[in-house]
CSV table of C-alpha atoms in Angstrom, one decimal:
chain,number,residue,atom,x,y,z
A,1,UNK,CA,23.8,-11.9,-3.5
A,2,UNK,CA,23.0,-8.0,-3.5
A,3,UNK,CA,19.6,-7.3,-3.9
A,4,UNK,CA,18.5,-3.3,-4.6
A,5,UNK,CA,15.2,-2.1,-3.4
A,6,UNK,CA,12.8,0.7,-4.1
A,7,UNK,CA,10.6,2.0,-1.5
A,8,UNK,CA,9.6,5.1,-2.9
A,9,UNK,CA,6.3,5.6,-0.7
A,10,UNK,CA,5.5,4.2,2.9
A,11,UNK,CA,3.1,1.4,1.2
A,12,UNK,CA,6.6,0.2,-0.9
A,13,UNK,CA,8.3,-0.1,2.8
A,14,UNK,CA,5.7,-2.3,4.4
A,15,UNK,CA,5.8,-4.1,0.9
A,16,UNK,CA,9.6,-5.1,0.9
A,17,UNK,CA,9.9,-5.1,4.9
A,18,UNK,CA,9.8,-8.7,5.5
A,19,UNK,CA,11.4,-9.7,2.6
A,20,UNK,CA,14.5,-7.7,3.2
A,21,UNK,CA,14.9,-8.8,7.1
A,22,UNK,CA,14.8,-12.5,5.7
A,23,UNK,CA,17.2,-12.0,2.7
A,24,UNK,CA,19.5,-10.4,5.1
A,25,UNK,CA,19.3,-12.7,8.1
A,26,UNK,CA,20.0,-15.6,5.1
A,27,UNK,CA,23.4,-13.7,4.4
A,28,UNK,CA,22.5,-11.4,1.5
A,29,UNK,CA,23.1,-7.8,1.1
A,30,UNK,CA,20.4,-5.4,0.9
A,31,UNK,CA,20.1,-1.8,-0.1
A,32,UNK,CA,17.1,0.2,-0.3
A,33,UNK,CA,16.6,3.5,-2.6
A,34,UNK,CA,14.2,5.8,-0.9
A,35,UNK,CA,13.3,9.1,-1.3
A,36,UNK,CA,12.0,11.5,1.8
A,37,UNK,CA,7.9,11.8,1.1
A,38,UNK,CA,5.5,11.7,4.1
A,39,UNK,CA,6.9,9.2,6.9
A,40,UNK,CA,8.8,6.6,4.4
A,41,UNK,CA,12.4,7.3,5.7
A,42,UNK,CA,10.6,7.1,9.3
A,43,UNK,CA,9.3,3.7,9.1
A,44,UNK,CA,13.0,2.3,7.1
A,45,UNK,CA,14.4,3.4,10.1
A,46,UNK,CA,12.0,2.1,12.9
A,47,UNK,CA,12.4,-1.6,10.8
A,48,UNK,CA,15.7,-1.4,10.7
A,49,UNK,CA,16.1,-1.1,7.1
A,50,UNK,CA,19.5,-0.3,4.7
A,51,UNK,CA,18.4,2.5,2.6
A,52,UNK,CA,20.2,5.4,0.9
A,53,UNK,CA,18.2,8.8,0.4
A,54,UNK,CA,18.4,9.6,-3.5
A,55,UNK,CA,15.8,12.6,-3.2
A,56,UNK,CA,12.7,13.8,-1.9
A,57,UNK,CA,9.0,14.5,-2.9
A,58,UNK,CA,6.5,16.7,-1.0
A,59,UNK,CA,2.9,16.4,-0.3
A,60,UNK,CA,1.5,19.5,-3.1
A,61,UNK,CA,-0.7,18.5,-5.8
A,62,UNK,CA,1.2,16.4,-8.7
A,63,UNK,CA,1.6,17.2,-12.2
A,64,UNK,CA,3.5,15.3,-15.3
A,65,UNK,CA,5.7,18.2,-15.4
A,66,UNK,CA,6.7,18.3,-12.1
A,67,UNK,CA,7.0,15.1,-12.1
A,68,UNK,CA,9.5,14.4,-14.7
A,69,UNK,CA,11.6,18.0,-13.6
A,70,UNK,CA,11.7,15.7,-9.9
A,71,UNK,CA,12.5,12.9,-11.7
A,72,UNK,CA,15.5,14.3,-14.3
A,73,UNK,CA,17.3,15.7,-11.1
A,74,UNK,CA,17.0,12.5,-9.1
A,75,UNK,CA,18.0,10.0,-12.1
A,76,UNK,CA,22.0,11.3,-11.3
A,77,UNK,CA,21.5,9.8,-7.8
A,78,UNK,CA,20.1,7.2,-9.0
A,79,UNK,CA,22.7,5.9,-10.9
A,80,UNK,CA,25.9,6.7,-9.0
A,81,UNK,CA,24.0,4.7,-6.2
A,82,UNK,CA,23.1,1.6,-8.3
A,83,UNK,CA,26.5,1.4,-10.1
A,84,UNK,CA,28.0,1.7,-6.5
A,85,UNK,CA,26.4,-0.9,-4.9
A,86,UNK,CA,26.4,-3.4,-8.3
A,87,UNK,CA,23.2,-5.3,-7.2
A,88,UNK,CA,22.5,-8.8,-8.7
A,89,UNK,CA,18.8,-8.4,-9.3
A,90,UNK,CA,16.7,-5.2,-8.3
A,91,UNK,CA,13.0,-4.3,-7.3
A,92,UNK,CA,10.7,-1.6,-7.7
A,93,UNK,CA,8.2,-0.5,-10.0
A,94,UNK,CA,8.2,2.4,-13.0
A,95,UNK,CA,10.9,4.6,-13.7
A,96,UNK,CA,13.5,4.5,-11.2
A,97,UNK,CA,13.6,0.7,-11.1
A,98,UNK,CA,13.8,0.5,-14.9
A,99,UNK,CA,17.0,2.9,-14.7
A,100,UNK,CA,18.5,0.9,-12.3
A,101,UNK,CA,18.4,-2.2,-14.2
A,102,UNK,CA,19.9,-0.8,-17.3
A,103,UNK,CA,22.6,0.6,-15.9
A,104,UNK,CA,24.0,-2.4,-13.7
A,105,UNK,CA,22.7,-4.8,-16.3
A,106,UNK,CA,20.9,-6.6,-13.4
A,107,UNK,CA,18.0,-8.5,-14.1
A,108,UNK,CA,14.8,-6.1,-12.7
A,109,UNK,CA,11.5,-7.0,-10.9
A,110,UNK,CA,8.8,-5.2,-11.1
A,111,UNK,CA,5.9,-5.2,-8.6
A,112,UNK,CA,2.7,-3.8,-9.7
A,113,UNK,CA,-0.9,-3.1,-8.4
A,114,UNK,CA,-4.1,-1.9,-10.9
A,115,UNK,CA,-3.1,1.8,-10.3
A,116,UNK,CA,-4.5,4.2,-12.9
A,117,UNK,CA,-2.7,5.6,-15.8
A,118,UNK,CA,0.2,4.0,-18.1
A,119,UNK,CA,3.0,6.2,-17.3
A,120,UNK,CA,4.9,3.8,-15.1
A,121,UNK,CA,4.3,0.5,-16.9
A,122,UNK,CA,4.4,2.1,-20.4
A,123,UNK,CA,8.0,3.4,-19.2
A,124,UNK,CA,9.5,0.3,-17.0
A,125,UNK,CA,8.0,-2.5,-19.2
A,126,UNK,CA,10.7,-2.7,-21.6
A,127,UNK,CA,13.3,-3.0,-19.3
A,128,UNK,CA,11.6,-5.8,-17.3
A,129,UNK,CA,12.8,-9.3,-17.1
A,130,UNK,CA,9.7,-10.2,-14.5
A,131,UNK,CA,6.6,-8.4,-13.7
A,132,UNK,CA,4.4,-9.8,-10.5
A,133,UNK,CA,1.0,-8.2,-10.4
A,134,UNK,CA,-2.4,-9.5,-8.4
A,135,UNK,CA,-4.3,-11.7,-10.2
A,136,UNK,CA,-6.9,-8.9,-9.9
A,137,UNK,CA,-5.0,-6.5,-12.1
A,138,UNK,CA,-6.9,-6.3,-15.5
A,139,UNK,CA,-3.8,-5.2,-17.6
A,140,UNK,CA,-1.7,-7.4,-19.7
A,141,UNK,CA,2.0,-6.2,-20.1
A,142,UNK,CA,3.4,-9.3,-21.7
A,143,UNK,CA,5.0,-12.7,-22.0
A,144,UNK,CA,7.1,-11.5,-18.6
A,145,UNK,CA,4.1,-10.7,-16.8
A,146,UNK,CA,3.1,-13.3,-14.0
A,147,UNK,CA,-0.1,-12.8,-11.3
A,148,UNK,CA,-0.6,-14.4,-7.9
A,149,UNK,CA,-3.7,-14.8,-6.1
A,150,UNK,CA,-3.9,-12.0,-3.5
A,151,UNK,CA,-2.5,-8.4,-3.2
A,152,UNK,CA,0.6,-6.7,-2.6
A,153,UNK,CA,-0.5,-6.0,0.8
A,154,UNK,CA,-0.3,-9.8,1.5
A,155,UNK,CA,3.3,-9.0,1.9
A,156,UNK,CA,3.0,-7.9,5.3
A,157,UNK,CA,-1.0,-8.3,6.7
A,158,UNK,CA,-1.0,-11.8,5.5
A,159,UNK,CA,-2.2,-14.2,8.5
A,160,UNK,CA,1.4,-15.8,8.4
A,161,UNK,CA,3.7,-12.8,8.5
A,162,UNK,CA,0.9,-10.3,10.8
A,163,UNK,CA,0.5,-10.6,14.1
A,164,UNK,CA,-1.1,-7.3,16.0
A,165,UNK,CA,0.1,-5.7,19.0
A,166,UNK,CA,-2.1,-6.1,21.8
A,167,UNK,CA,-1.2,-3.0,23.4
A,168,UNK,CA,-2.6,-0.5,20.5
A,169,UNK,CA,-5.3,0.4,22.5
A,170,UNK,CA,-3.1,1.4,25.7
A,171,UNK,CA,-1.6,3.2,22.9
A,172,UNK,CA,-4.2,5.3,21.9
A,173,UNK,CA,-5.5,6.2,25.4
A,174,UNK,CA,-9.0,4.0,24.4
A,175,UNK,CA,-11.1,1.2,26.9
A,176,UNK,CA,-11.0,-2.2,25.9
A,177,UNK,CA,-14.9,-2.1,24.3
A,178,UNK,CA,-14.7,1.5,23.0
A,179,UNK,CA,-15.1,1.5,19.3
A,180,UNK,CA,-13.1,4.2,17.1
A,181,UNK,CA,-12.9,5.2,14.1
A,182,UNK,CA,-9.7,5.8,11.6
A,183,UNK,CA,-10.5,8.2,9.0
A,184,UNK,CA,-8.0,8.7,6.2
A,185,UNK,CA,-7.5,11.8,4.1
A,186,UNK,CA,-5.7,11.6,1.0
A,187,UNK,CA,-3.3,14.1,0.0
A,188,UNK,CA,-3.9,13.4,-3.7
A,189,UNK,CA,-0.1,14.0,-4.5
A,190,UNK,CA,1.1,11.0,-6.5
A,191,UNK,CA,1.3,10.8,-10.1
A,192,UNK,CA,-2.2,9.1,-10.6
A,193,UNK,CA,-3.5,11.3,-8.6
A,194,UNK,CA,-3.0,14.7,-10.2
A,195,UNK,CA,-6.7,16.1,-10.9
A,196,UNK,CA,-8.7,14.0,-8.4
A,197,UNK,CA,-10.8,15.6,-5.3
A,198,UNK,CA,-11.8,13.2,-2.2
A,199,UNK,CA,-13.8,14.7,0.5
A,200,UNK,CA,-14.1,18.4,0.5
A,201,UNK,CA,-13.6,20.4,3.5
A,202,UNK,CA,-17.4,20.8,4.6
A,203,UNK,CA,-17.7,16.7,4.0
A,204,UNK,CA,-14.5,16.2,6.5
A,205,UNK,CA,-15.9,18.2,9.1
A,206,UNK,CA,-19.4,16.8,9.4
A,207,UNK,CA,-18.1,12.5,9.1
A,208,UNK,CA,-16.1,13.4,12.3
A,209,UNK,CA,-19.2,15.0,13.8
A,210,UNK,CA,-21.5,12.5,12.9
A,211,UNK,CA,-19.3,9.7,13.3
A,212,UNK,CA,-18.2,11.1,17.2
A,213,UNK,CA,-21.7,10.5,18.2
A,214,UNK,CA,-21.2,6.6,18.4
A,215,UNK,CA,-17.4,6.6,18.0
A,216,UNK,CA,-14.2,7.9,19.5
A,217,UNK,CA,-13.0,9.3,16.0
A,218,UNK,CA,-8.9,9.2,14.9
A,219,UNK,CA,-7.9,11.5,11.6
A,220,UNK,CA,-4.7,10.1,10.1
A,221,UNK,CA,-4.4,13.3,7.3
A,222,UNK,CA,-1.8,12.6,4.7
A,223,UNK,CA,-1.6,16.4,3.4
A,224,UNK,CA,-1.7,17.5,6.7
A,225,UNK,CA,-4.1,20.4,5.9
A,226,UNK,CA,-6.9,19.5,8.6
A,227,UNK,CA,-7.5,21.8,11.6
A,228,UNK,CA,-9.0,19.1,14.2
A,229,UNK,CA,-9.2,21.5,17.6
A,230,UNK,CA,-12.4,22.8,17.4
A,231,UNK,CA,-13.8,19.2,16.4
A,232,UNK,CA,-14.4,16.3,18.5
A,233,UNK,CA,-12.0,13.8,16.9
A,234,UNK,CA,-8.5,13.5,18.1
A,235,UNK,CA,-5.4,13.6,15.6
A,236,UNK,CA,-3.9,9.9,15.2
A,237,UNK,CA,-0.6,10.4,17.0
A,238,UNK,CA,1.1,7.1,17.1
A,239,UNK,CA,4.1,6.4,15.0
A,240,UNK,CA,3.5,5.4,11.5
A,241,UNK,CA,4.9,2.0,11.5
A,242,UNK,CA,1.7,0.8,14.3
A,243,UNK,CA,-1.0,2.3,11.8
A,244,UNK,CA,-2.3,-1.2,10.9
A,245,UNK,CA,-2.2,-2.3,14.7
A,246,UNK,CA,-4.7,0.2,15.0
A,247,UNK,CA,-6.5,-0.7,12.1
A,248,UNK,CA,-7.4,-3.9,13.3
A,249,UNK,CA,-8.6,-3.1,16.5
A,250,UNK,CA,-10.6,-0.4,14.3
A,251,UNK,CA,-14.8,-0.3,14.3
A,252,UNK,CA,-14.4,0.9,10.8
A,253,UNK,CA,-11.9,2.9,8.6
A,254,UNK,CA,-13.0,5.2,5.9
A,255,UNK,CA,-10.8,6.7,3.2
A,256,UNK,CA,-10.3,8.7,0.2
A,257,UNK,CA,-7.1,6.8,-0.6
A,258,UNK,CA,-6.7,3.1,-2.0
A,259,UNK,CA,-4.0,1.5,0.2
A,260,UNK,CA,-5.5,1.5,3.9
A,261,UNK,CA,-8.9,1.3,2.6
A,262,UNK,CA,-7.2,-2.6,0.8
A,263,UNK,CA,-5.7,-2.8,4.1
A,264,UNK,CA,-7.9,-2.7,6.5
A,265,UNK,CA,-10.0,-4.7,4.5
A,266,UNK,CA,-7.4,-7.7,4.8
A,267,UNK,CA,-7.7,-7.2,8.5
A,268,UNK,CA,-11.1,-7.9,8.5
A,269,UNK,CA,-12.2,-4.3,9.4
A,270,UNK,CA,-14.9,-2.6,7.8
A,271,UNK,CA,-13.5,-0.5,4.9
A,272,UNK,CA,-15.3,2.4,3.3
A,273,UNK,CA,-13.8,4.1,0.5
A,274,UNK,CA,-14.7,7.2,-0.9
A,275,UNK,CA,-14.5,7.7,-4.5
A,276,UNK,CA,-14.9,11.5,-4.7
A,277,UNK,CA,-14.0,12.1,-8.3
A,278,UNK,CA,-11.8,9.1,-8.8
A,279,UNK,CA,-13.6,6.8,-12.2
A,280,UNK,CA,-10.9,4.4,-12.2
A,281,UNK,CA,-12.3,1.0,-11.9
A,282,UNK,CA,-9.5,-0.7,-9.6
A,283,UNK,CA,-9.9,-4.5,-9.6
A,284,UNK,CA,-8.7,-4.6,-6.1
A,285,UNK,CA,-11.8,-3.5,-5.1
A,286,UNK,CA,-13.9,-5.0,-6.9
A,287,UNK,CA,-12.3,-8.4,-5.6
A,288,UNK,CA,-12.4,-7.1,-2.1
A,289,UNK,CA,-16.4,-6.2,-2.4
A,290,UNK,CA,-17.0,-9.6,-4.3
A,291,UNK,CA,-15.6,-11.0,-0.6
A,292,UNK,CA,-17.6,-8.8,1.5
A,293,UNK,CA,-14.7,-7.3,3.6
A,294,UNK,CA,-14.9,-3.5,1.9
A,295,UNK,CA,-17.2,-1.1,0.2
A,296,UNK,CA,-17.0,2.0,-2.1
A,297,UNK,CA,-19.4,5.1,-2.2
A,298,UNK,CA,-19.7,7.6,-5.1
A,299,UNK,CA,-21.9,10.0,-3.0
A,300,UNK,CA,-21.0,11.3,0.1
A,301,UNK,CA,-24.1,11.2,1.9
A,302,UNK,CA,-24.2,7.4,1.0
A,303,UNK,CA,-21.4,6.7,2.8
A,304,UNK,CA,-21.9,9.2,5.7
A,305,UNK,CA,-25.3,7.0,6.3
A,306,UNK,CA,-23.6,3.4,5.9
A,307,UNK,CA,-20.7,4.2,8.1
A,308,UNK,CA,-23.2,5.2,11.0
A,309,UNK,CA,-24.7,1.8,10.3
A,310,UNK,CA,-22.0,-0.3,10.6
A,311,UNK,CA,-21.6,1.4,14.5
A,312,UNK,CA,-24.9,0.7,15.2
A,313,UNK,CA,-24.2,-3.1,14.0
A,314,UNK,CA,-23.4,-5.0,17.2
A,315,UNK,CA,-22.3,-8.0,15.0
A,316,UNK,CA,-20.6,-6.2,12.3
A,317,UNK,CA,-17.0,-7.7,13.9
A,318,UNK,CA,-17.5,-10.7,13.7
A,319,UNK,CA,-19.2,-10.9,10.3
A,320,UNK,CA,-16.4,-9.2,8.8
A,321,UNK,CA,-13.6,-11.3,11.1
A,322,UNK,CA,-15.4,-14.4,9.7
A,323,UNK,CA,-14.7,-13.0,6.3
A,324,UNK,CA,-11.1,-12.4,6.7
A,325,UNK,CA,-10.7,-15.8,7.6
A,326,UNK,CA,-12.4,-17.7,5.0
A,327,UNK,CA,-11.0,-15.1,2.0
A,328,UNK,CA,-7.4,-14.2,3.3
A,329,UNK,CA,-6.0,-17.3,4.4
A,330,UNK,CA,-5.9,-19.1,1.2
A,331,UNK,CA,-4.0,-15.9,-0.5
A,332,UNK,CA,-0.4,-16.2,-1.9
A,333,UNK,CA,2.0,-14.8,1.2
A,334,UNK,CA,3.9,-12.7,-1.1
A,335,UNK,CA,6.6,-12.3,0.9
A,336,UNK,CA,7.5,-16.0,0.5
A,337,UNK,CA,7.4,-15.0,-3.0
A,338,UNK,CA,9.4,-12.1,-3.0
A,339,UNK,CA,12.3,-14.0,-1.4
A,340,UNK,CA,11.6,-17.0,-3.6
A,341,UNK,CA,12.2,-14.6,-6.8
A,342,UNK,CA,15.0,-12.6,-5.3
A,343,UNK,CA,17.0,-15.8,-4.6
A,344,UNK,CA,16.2,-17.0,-8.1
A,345,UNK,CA,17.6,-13.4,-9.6
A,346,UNK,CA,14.4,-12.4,-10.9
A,347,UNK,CA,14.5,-15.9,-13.1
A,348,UNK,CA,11.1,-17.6,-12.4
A,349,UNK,CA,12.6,-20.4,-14.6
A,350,UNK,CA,14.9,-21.1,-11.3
A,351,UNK,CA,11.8,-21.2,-8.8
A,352,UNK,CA,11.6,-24.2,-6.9
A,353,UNK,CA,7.9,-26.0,-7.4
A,354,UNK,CA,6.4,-24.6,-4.7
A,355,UNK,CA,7.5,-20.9,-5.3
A,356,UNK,CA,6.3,-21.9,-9.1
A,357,UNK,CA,2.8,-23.1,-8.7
A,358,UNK,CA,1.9,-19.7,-7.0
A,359,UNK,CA,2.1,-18.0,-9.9
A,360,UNK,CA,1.0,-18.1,-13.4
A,361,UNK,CA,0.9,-16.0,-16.8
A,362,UNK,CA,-1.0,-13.6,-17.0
A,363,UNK,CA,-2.5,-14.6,-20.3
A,364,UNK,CA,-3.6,-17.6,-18.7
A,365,UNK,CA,-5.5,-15.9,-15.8
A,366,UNK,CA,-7.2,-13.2,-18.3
């Protein structure tokens, strides 16, 4: 079989990683569709991945406009790619996905989470022969639209599939008891994004002063913006593809982006996400603060004041280790899944029993 693969983003990677080194060790041919934003070309290439660069996307602000100028001179690529490679089923989510589809007449999966806004599913919907979505996601988008118990980041943090490195502390030059921090700072650059404001400047620059009091404090910042030599935290250096090593040997992480606040949270670390002026009511969360394994703050100074709680919390680990276990180990390993559907050509008809049962309409699960 040939099986086409978006990874537009770094978080699309780590979804598809271990489903691609299976499908290809079980004879298939793979091809991934990338485009250069932030370190996703870096991490195809550290796994080892086929892909094929159809464009890139930098780390400004995001608009519709802009986004659908980027889009119009990347759907060319697109195409001669897909056509070229004449893939048997394809994977991916919103636009680009939906074109491939069409134009090799393959049947097309889509893999969704409860992101904001309708522009991707109202435009990749009608071209969809499957949809998989968390069970989580509050939207209905039809009689093709199957949910699983457990999140897209079961893919690759799931018990089964994630297994840490022990050395990630040698790695970041820290002793074997010293907690540390990972703070994440969103670039607010994708499409859902445009308009939204995490933590200001000022709000930055006094977590990593409070937070250094009790904590050796790592910045991971995604727009890259951040001066960090006159503060006492220390830039996190370490090659992309070992930032959830370090998140599970992580005291805490705090965000102002989604995806490694849901991640660490699946690796039992304390996750604190910022809001800032993001309204969007994602029922990732909401599931993941139902199981007491992340948290969300509208105000700052909230957060600010839990955060130094947690460090002062001697038993805080092991509470939220204890968690992970109970919550995460009965969750759907998605990458089973993925190579379940991808074998089947996107037909869930053709799923054997057990690939079947971990899935279900979405109109049944509403």
């Amino acid at each position: 079989m040939r099986i086409l693969v978006f990874a537009n983003t770094p978080a699309h990677v780590h979804l598809y990683r271990h489903a691609v080194a299976r499908l290809e060790r079980a004879g298939h041919d793979v091809l991934v569709l990338t485009r250069e934003y932030a370190c996703t070309t870096d991490l195809l290439e550290f796994f080892g991945m086929p892909y094929r660069v159809y464009g890139d996307h930098g780390t400004d602000a995001y608009s519709r406009p802009q986004f659908a100028r980027e889009l119009g001179g990347q759907f060319g690529t697109i195409v001669r790619e897909a056509v070229r490679f004449r893939p048997d089923v394809v994977f991916g989510r919103g636009p680009y996905a939906a074109l491939a589809g069409t134009v090799t007449r393959a049947p097309t999966v889509l893999v969704l989470d409860d992101e904001p806004g309708d522009f991707n599913h109202v435009v990749s919907r009608p071209f969809a022969d499957c949809i998989l979505s968390p069970a989580v996601t509050r939207r209905d988008l039809g009689p093709d639209h199957y949910t699983f118990e457990g999140f897209k980041e079961c893919a690759y943090l799931h018990p089964d599939v994630f297994e840490p490195d022990g050395r990630i502390r040698e790695y970041l030059d820290v002793g074997p008891d010293e907690p540390y921090v990972l703070l994440r700072f969103n670039a607010l650059d994708a499409l859902h994004d445009a308009d939204l404001e995490g933590f200001s400047r000022e709000q930055r620059r006094d977590l990593i002063e409070r937070l250094s009091e009790d904590a050796t404090v790592f910045v991971s910042d995604e727009g890259g913006e951040m001066e960090l030599r006159d503060t006492p935290a220390r830039p996190y250096g370490l090659h992309p593809a070992l930032i959830h090593d370090a998140m599970a040997e992580a005291s805490l992480l705090v965000a102002d982006t989604g995806t490694m606040a849901t991640e660490a949270a699946l690796l039992g670390t304390p996750a604190f996400r910022y809001r800032g002026t993001d309204d969007h009511e994602y029922g990732e969360f909401a599931e993941l603060e139902r199981a007491g394994l992340a948290e969300q703050f509208d105000a700052y100074e909230a957060l600010r004041d839990r955060s130094l709680e947690i460090l002062a919390d001697g038993e805080a680990a092991t509470r939220w280790q204890r968690r992970r276990r109970a919550y995460v180990g009965e969750l759907v390993n998605l990458t089973e899944l993925l190579v379940d559907v991808a074998t089947a050509r996107g037909s869930l008809e053709r799923l054997e029993p057990p690939a079947r049962r971990a899935i279900r309409p979405r109109s049944q699960s509403l």
